[in-house]
Each structure stands twice: as C-alpha cells, then as structure tokens.
Coordinates of C-alpha atoms in Angstrom, one line a residue:
M1 CA 13.7 30.7 8.3
P2 CA 13.5 34.2 9.9
E3 CA 11.8 34.5 13.4
S4 CA 9.2 36.8 11.9
N5 CA 8.1 34.0 9.7
P6 CA 8.0 30.9 12.0
L7 CA 7.6 27.4 10.7
P8 CA 3.9 26.5 10.3
Y9 CA 3.7 23.8 13.0
A10 CA 5.8 25.6 15.6
G11 CA 4.0 25.1 19.0
V12 CA 2.5 21.7 18.0
R13 CA 3.8 18.8 20.2
V14 CA 4.0 15.3 18.7
V15 CA 4.8 12.2 20.8
E16 CA 5.7 9.3 18.5
F17 CA 6.0 5.6 19.3
T18 CA 7.5 4.6 16.0
H19 CA 10.3 2.7 14.4
M20 CA 11.6 1.8 11.0
V21 CA 10.3 4.0 8.2
M22 CA 6.6 4.6 8.0
G23 CA 5.9 6.1 11.4
P24 CA 9.2 8.0 11.6
T25 CA 8.4 9.6 8.2
C26 CA 5.2 11.1 9.6
G27 CA 7.1 12.6 12.5
L28 CA 9.9 13.8 10.2
L29 CA 7.5 15.8 8.0
L30 CA 5.8 17.4 11.0
A31 CA 9.2 18.0 12.7
D32 CA 10.7 19.7 9.6
L33 CA 7.7 21.9 9.5
G34 CA 8.3 23.1 13.0
A35 CA 6.6 20.7 15.4
E36 CA 8.3 19.5 18.5
V37 CA 8.5 15.8 17.9
I38 CA 9.3 13.6 20.9
K39 CA 10.5 10.1 20.0
V40 CA 9.7 7.5 22.7
E41 CA 12.4 4.8 22.5
P42 CA 13.0 1.6 24.5
I43 CA 15.8 2.1 27.0
E44 CA 18.1 0.2 24.7
G45 CA 17.2 2.4 21.8
D46 CA 15.1 2.1 18.7
S47 CA 16.2 -1.1 16.9
T48 CA 16.3 0.9 13.7
R49 CA 19.6 2.4 15.0
R50 CA 21.2 -1.1 14.7
L51 CA 20.1 -2.2 11.2
L52 CA 22.7 -3.2 8.6
G53 CA 22.7 -3.3 4.8
S54 CA 19.8 -1.5 3.2
G55 CA 18.5 -0.3 6.6
S56 CA 21.8 1.2 7.8
G57 CA 20.8 4.7 6.8
F58 CA 17.2 4.6 8.0
F59 CA 17.7 6.2 11.4
P60 CA 19.5 9.4 10.4
T61 CA 17.3 9.8 7.3
F62 CA 14.0 9.8 9.2
N63 CA 14.7 11.1 12.7
R64 CA 16.2 14.5 12.4
N65 CA 14.6 17.5 14.2
K66 CA 13.3 15.1 16.9
K67 CA 14.0 14.7 20.7
S68 CA 14.5 11.3 22.3
I69 CA 13.2 10.0 25.6
A70 CA 14.1 6.5 26.6
L71 CA 11.3 4.7 28.5
D72 CA 10.6 1.0 29.4
L73 CA 7.0 0.7 28.4
K74 CA 6.9 -2.8 30.0
T75 CA 7.0 -1.2 33.4
P76 CA 4.2 0.9 35.1
E77 CA 6.7 3.7 35.6
G78 CA 7.5 3.9 31.9
V79 CA 3.9 3.9 30.9
E80 CA 3.1 6.6 33.5
A81 CA 5.8 8.8 32.1
A82 CA 4.5 8.2 28.6
L83 CA 1.0 9.1 29.7
R84 CA 2.2 12.4 31.3
L85 CA 3.8 13.3 27.9
V86 CA 0.7 12.4 26.0
A87 CA -1.3 14.7 28.3
T88 CA 0.7 17.6 26.9
A89 CA 0.6 16.5 23.2
D90 CA -1.4 17.6 20.2
I91 CA -0.6 14.5 18.2
V92 CA 0.4 10.9 19.0
S93 CA 1.8 8.8 16.2
E94 CA 2.5 5.0 16.3
N95 CA 3.2 2.2 13.9
F96 CA 3.3 -0.9 16.1
K97 CA 1.5 -4.2 15.4
P98 CA -2.3 -4.1 15.9
G99 CA -3.1 -4.6 19.6
T100 CA 0.3 -3.5 20.9
M101 CA -0.7 0.0 22.0
K102 CA -4.0 -1.3 23.5
K103 CA -2.0 -3.7 25.7
L104 CA 0.0 -0.8 27.0
G105 CA -3.1 1.4 27.6
L106 CA -1.8 3.8 24.9
D107 CA -4.4 3.2 22.2
Y108 CA -6.7 6.0 21.0
D109 CA -9.8 4.9 23.0
S110 CA -7.7 5.1 26.2
L111 CA -5.8 8.3 25.4
K112 CA -8.8 10.3 24.3
Q113 CA -10.2 10.0 27.8
L114 CA -7.0 11.6 29.0
N115 CA -6.8 14.2 26.3
P116 CA -10.0 14.8 24.2
R117 CA -8.2 17.2 21.9
L118 CA -5.6 14.5 21.0
I119 CA -5.0 13.6 17.4
Y120 CA -3.9 10.0 17.2
V121 CA -2.2 8.7 14.0
S122 CA -1.9 5.0 13.4
H123 CA 0.3 3.6 10.6
K124 CA -0.6 0.1 9.8
G125 CA -0.3 -2.5 7.0
F126 CA -4.0 -2.4 6.2
L127 CA -7.0 -0.2 7.1
P128 CA -9.6 -2.1 9.2
G129 CA -11.0 -5.0 7.2
P130 CA -10.5 -8.6 6.2
Y131 CA -6.7 -8.2 5.9
D132 CA -6.0 -6.2 9.0
H133 CA -4.7 -9.2 11.0
R134 CA -1.9 -9.8 8.4
T135 CA 1.7 -8.7 9.0
A136 CA 2.6 -6.3 6.2
L137 CA 5.9 -5.0 4.8
D138 CA 6.5 -2.6 1.9
E139 CA 7.5 -5.6 -0.2
V140 CA 4.4 -7.6 0.8
V141 CA 2.0 -4.9 -0.3
Q142 CA 3.9 -4.2 -3.5
M143 CA 3.5 -7.8 -4.4
M144 CA -0.2 -8.0 -3.5
G145 CA -1.1 -4.5 -4.7
G146 CA 0.1 -4.7 -8.3
L147 CA 3.2 -2.5 -8.0
A148 CA 5.8 -5.3 -8.2
Y149 CA 4.0 -6.7 -11.3
M150 CA 4.1 -3.3 -13.0
T151 CA 7.8 -2.7 -12.1
G152 CA 9.3 -6.0 -13.1
R153 CA 9.4 -7.8 -16.5
A154 CA 6.5 -10.1 -17.3
G155 CA 6.8 -13.2 -15.1
D156 CA 9.4 -11.5 -12.9
P157 CA 7.7 -9.2 -10.3
L158 CA 10.1 -6.7 -8.8
R159 CA 9.8 -4.4 -5.8
A160 CA 10.4 -0.7 -6.5
G161 CA 13.9 0.4 -5.7
T162 CA 13.0 2.4 -2.5
S163 CA 10.5 2.1 0.4
V164 CA 7.8 3.9 -1.5
N165 CA 4.8 2.7 0.6
D166 CA 6.5 3.2 3.9
I167 CA 7.5 6.7 3.0
M168 CA 4.3 7.7 1.3
G169 CA 2.2 6.0 4.0
G170 CA 4.0 8.1 6.6
M171 CA 3.4 11.2 4.5
F172 CA -0.3 10.5 4.3
G173 CA -0.3 10.0 8.0
A174 CA 1.1 13.5 8.4
I175 CA -1.4 14.9 5.9
G176 CA -4.2 13.2 7.9
A177 CA -2.7 14.8 11.1
M178 CA -2.7 18.2 9.4
A179 CA -6.3 17.8 8.3
A180 CA -7.2 16.7 11.9
L181 CA -5.5 19.8 13.3
R182 CA -7.7 22.0 11.1
Q183 CA -10.8 20.0 12.0
R184 CA -9.9 20.5 15.7
E185 CA -9.9 24.2 15.1
L186 CA -13.5 23.9 13.9
T187 CA -14.8 21.3 16.5
G188 CA -12.5 21.6 19.5
K189 CA -12.1 17.8 19.4
G190 CA -9.3 15.5 18.3
C191 CA -9.8 12.3 16.2
E192 CA -8.0 9.2 15.1
V193 CA -6.2 9.1 11.7
Q194 CA -5.3 5.9 10.1
S195 CA -2.8 5.4 7.2
A196 CA -1.9 2.0 5.7
L197 CA 0.7 0.5 3.4
F198 CA -1.7 -1.6 1.2
E199 CA -4.1 1.2 0.6
N200 CA -1.2 3.6 -0.2
N201 CA 0.1 1.0 -2.7
V202 CA -3.4 0.8 -4.4
F203 CA -3.5 4.5 -4.7
L204 CA -0.1 4.4 -6.5
V205 CA -1.3 1.9 -9.1
A206 CA -4.7 3.6 -9.6
Q207 CA -3.5 4.9 -12.9
H208 CA -3.1 1.3 -14.2
M209 CA -6.4 0.2 -12.8
M210 CA -8.1 3.1 -14.5
Q211 CA -6.3 2.4 -17.8
F212 CA -8.1 -1.0 -17.7
A213 CA -11.4 0.7 -16.8
A214 CA -11.0 3.1 -19.7
T215 CA -9.7 0.7 -22.4
G216 CA -10.7 -2.8 -21.3
K217 CA -7.1 -3.8 -21.8
A218 CA -4.8 -4.7 -18.9
A219 CA -1.7 -2.5 -18.4
D220 CA 1.5 -4.3 -19.3
P221 CA 4.5 -4.2 -16.9
M222 CA 6.6 -1.1 -17.4
P223 CA 9.5 -2.9 -19.2
S224 CA 7.1 -4.3 -21.8
R225 CA 4.4 -1.6 -21.9
I226 CA 3.3 0.2 -25.1
S227 CA 4.5 3.7 -24.3
A228 CA 2.2 6.6 -25.0
W229 CA 5.2 8.4 -26.5
A230 CA 7.3 7.3 -29.4
V231 CA 10.8 8.2 -28.1
Y232 CA 10.9 7.6 -24.4
D233 CA 13.8 5.2 -23.9
V234 CA 17.1 4.4 -22.4
F235 CA 19.9 4.4 -25.0
T236 CA 23.2 2.6 -24.8
V237 CA 25.8 4.9 -26.4
K238 CA 29.5 5.4 -26.8
D239 CA 31.7 3.4 -24.4
G240 CA 28.7 1.6 -23.1
E241 CA 27.2 4.6 -21.3
Q242 CA 23.5 4.8 -20.9
I243 CA 21.2 7.8 -21.1
F244 CA 17.4 8.3 -21.1
L245 CA 16.2 10.4 -24.0
A246 CA 12.6 11.5 -24.9
A247 CA 10.7 13.4 -27.6
V248 CA 7.1 13.4 -26.5
S249 CA 5.4 15.7 -28.9
D250 CA 5.4 16.4 -32.7
K251 CA 7.3 19.6 -32.0
Q252 CA 10.0 17.8 -30.0
W253 CA 10.2 15.2 -32.7
A254 CA 11.0 17.9 -35.3
I255 CA 13.6 19.5 -33.0
F256 CA 15.2 16.1 -32.3
C257 CA 15.4 15.2 -36.0
K258 CA 16.9 18.5 -37.0
A259 CA 19.4 18.4 -34.2
F260 CA 20.8 15.0 -35.2
G261 CA 20.5 15.2 -39.0
L262 CA 17.5 13.0 -39.3
E263 CA 15.6 15.0 -41.9
E264 CA 14.6 11.9 -43.9
M265 CA 12.8 10.5 -40.8
L266 CA 11.2 13.9 -40.2
A267 CA 9.8 13.9 -43.8
D268 CA 8.7 10.2 -43.7
P269 CA 4.8 10.2 -43.8
R270 CA 4.8 7.0 -41.7
L271 CA 6.3 9.0 -38.8
K272 CA 4.2 12.2 -39.1
T273 CA 2.4 12.1 -35.7
N274 CA 3.3 10.8 -32.3
N275 CA 0.8 8.0 -32.6
D276 CA 2.2 7.1 -36.0
R277 CA 5.6 6.8 -34.4
V278 CA 4.4 4.7 -31.5
L279 CA 3.0 2.2 -34.1
A280 CA 6.3 2.3 -36.0
R281 CA 8.6 1.8 -33.0
E282 CA 9.5 -1.8 -34.0
W283 CA 11.5 -0.6 -37.1
M284 CA 12.0 3.1 -36.0
M285 CA 13.9 2.5 -32.7
P286 CA 16.7 0.4 -34.1
I287 CA 17.5 3.2 -36.6
L288 CA 17.6 5.8 -33.8
R289 CA 19.7 3.6 -31.6
S290 CA 22.2 3.0 -34.3
H291 CA 22.3 6.7 -35.3
L292 CA 22.9 7.8 -31.7
A293 CA 25.3 5.0 -30.6
G294 CA 28.4 6.9 -31.7
Y295 CA 27.7 9.9 -29.4
S296 CA 28.9 10.1 -25.8
A297 CA 26.3 10.6 -23.1
A298 CA 27.8 14.0 -22.4
E299 CA 27.4 15.0 -26.1
L300 CA 23.8 13.9 -26.1
S301 CA 23.1 15.7 -22.9
A302 CA 24.5 18.9 -24.3
V303 CA 22.4 18.8 -27.4
F304 CA 19.2 17.8 -25.6
E305 CA 19.7 20.5 -23.0
Q306 CA 20.4 23.2 -25.6
N307 CA 17.3 22.2 -27.5
E308 CA 15.1 21.9 -24.3
L309 CA 14.4 18.2 -24.9
P310 CA 13.9 15.8 -22.0
F311 CA 16.9 13.8 -21.1
A312 CA 18.5 12.2 -18.0
P313 CA 21.8 10.5 -17.2
I314 CA 21.5 7.2 -15.5
T315 CA 22.6 8.1 -12.0
K316 CA 23.4 5.9 -9.0
P317 CA 22.2 7.0 -5.6
Q318 CA 25.7 7.7 -4.2
Q319 CA 26.4 10.1 -7.1
L320 CA 23.6 12.4 -5.9
F321 CA 25.9 13.7 -3.1
D322 CA 27.8 15.5 -5.7
D323 CA 24.9 16.7 -7.8
P324 CA 25.5 20.3 -8.7
H325 CA 21.9 21.3 -8.6
L326 CA 21.2 19.8 -5.2
N327 CA 24.3 21.4 -3.7
A328 CA 23.7 24.8 -5.3
T329 CA 20.1 24.9 -4.1
G330 CA 20.6 23.7 -0.5
G331 CA 18.8 20.5 -1.1
L332 CA 21.3 18.5 1.0
A333 CA 22.1 19.3 4.6
P334 CA 24.7 18.0 7.1
V335 CA 23.4 15.2 9.2
R336 CA 25.0 13.1 12.0
M337 CA 25.1 9.4 11.2
N338 CA 24.7 6.6 13.8
D339 CA 28.5 6.3 14.4
G340 CA 28.8 10.1 14.8
H341 CA 30.4 11.1 11.5
M342 CA 28.7 13.7 9.4
A343 CA 27.1 13.1 6.0
K344 CA 24.6 14.9 3.8
V345 CA 20.9 14.1 3.7
P346 CA 18.1 15.3 1.3
L347 CA 15.7 17.8 2.8
M348 CA 12.0 18.0 2.1
P349 CA 11.3 18.5 -1.6
F350 CA 9.5 21.8 -1.3
T351 CA 10.2 25.4 -0.2
L352 CA 8.5 27.9 2.1
D353 CA 9.2 31.5 1.0
G354 CA 12.0 30.2 -1.1
E355 CA 13.7 28.2 1.6
R356 CA 13.8 24.4 2.3
P357 CA 12.8 23.5 5.9
G358 CA 16.2 22.7 7.4
I359 CA 17.7 20.7 10.3
R360 CA 17.2 22.3 13.7
L361 CA 18.1 19.2 15.7
Q362 CA 20.4 16.4 14.6
P363 CA 19.1 12.8 15.0
P364 CA 19.1 12.4 18.8
S365 CA 21.2 9.9 20.7
I366 CA 19.3 7.3 22.8
G367 CA 17.3 9.2 25.5
E368 CA 19.2 12.4 24.8
H369 CA 16.3 14.5 26.1
T370 CA 15.0 12.2 28.8
A371 CA 15.9 14.4 31.7
E372 CA 14.6 17.7 30.4
L373 CA 11.3 16.1 29.2
L374 CA 10.7 14.3 32.5
K375 CA 11.4 17.5 34.4
E376 CA 8.9 19.4 32.2
V377 CA 6.1 16.9 33.0
G378 CA 6.6 17.1 36.8
Y379 CA 9.3 14.6 37.7
G380 CA 11.8 15.4 40.5
D381 CA 15.5 15.0 40.3
E382 CA 15.6 11.7 42.2
E383 CA 12.9 10.2 39.9
I384 CA 14.7 11.4 36.9
A385 CA 18.0 9.9 38.2
A386 CA 16.2 6.6 38.6
F387 CA 15.0 6.6 35.0
E388 CA 18.5 7.5 33.8
A389 CA 20.1 4.8 36.0
R390 CA 17.8 2.2 34.4
R391 CA 18.8 3.3 31.0
A392 CA 22.5 3.3 31.9
G393 CA 22.1 -0.3 33.2
A394 CA 20.5 -1.3 29.9
A395 CA 23.3 0.3 27.9
G396 CA 25.9 -1.4 30.0

C-alpha cells in the first residue's frame, strides 16, 4: 500500500500473550491492518510452533506481521520486561486460562494502574458466568453450542471442518479492540474487552435458534434439513466426480430446465414454484440426478457458468494453492513455514483501496526481536546480553 495511504492501525502497538489460534488471530488481524504486534513468547518458544498433524500449520498461518520477544514470565526479570513493554502499548491481548495473568500481575486491573489508556483484550472459553471455570476448546463449544448437532447427521454430531470459533472469537476480540480504540478517542480511557468461544458459537447458530422461534419447529441437522430451495445439492456425475449445483429461484429453474432439455419438467404444474418443487423433492431429485449423471463435472460447470447459475466443484484444501482466482487476485502470499521453507498463505478476505493487506514481516523466529525491543524500553547492552544468554541456554 503506498506511503501516502498508510494502513489504518499504523502507530498502534499491541503486546500479545497468546498461543494456538484464538488470541493469535486477534493479533494477526490488527497486524495485517498496520499495528505493531509484539508477541511475547516463553524462552523456549510458543508451543504452537511444535504442533503436529492438524496443528502443524497454525504458527505460520496466524503469526505473520508480528515481532517476537522471548521472556521467562516465571522470573521477576521477565515480568519486569513485560511490564515495560505494556507501558508503551495501546493494546494487550491474551488467551491464557482464567487466573494465569493475575498470578503474573499482568491482568487488566493491575495493568490499568500502569497504563490507564490501555485496551486489554481477553480471549476465553466463556464470558463471565456459571461456565467460566470450565476448560473450553473449539470442539467443546461446538458440541455444547448446537453447531456439531447441526453439522452432523442425526445422531452423529460432527465438528465443523475448521477452527471456526477460535478464528471468529479472535476476530471479535479484534473488533472489540477497534471499538475500544474509538471509545478511547472519545473518553481518553482504555477498557477491557472480552471475547469467548461459547458465545461466538451461539452467535453462529442464532439462525437455527430463531428458526425455532419463528416456526415452532426445531431445525434439522444440515444433512437432513428441509432446504428452502428445491435444487441445492451435491450431485455425483460421470466417473464418480461430485459437484454442487443450485437453482434457487423460479427464473433459475427455468434457465436450468432449458439448458438441460428438461422442458417437460418446466411445464409440469406440480413444479411451478420453488415451494412446489421443495415439496416435490422426493420424486423430482432422482429424475434430476439420473438426467445429469452422464455429464462430467467440467461440462456441468461450463453450462452453469455460461448461464449464471450457482455451482461449485468439490475442492480439497490443498487444491486451493493452485486456484486461478486466488492466484490472479493476489489472495495468496509467500510465507515462511516453521522449518524455513516457503509456502503460500491466504491473506485477509477484504481489500483496502483495491489491495489486500499483505505480509510486511514473516512469522518471527523465537525471540527474533528481543534485543531491539528491550533496548527500546531502556535496557542496556549487558542486561540484554543476559536475556539472550538465558534464551540460548533454554534452546540448548
């Protein structure tokens, strides 16, 4: 982005005590938008760096555009360095277990005495209340918050295929921080922001709650729901390929029928309106599935795209690296992985003046910016050398 048009949060300093996904997502969003985000890590590094399996990509995904300082918060020296950083910060973000930050003297009540303009963002499992003592995970709140029930088949609750509550919970933490920055402009004072997995999950399933409120009928899980649209399905076609196809209005139904030689169905009075077709799905869908089974997914895609009808190939995550749209629009950017090799990572899903906020800093190595940050808050060379020696000893 040109210097004449700086990123919106340039000049805002964030100090984050975060790990895994929820807290780092908050910092990621603020960092991509220009904030200086300082990640305080243990001297051995954030444990997220060492995750395997489904967690192996967490660190490079959620920690770009950040600086790293390695501190041992179990020592007075480490806490003192953290406090000096906090004194220079606009925002502190944390996602540790309830009580952890208080034990360290890094809770909001303690820090607002040091810095009354501080905005303090806590990412937790639950907002304060009867559940707030529980240990929460994305999967836990999906199960107790109705999302796993809605995602799976009846009797087979299933977590969503990504960390939806962790990511969105971090986003709402960032939105809260943005609101608090604006409020600080008006009042001159900081405040505490709280974001929580469970409440985020409930927000996600609000549409299903309100369906019950509006109709008196419970929402069925997605695999067995009565769709609001007649053609809104995954079809298995030639060579066993699968493709999602939809016709969600009477106009689209007419276009669909004409494109595939289904004039008899278009003229059938039992299928005149979308609601008629919803009620006729039991006998209508087998006819459509049989009629389309001989087409390849590519052929169907071409016809649907030509006629401006909704469609989607069934894509695996790894195939998105080669997606022509993402690559043509700059939606993927080079990022350094934990082992040092370069890959591509999705950027924020919005543009500012036509540009996606990009990567200014690669995900940092452990304590990469320790010396420069300590120097900035008043430490001398010998003191900095002692911090670095402690970290080197831990690494060894």
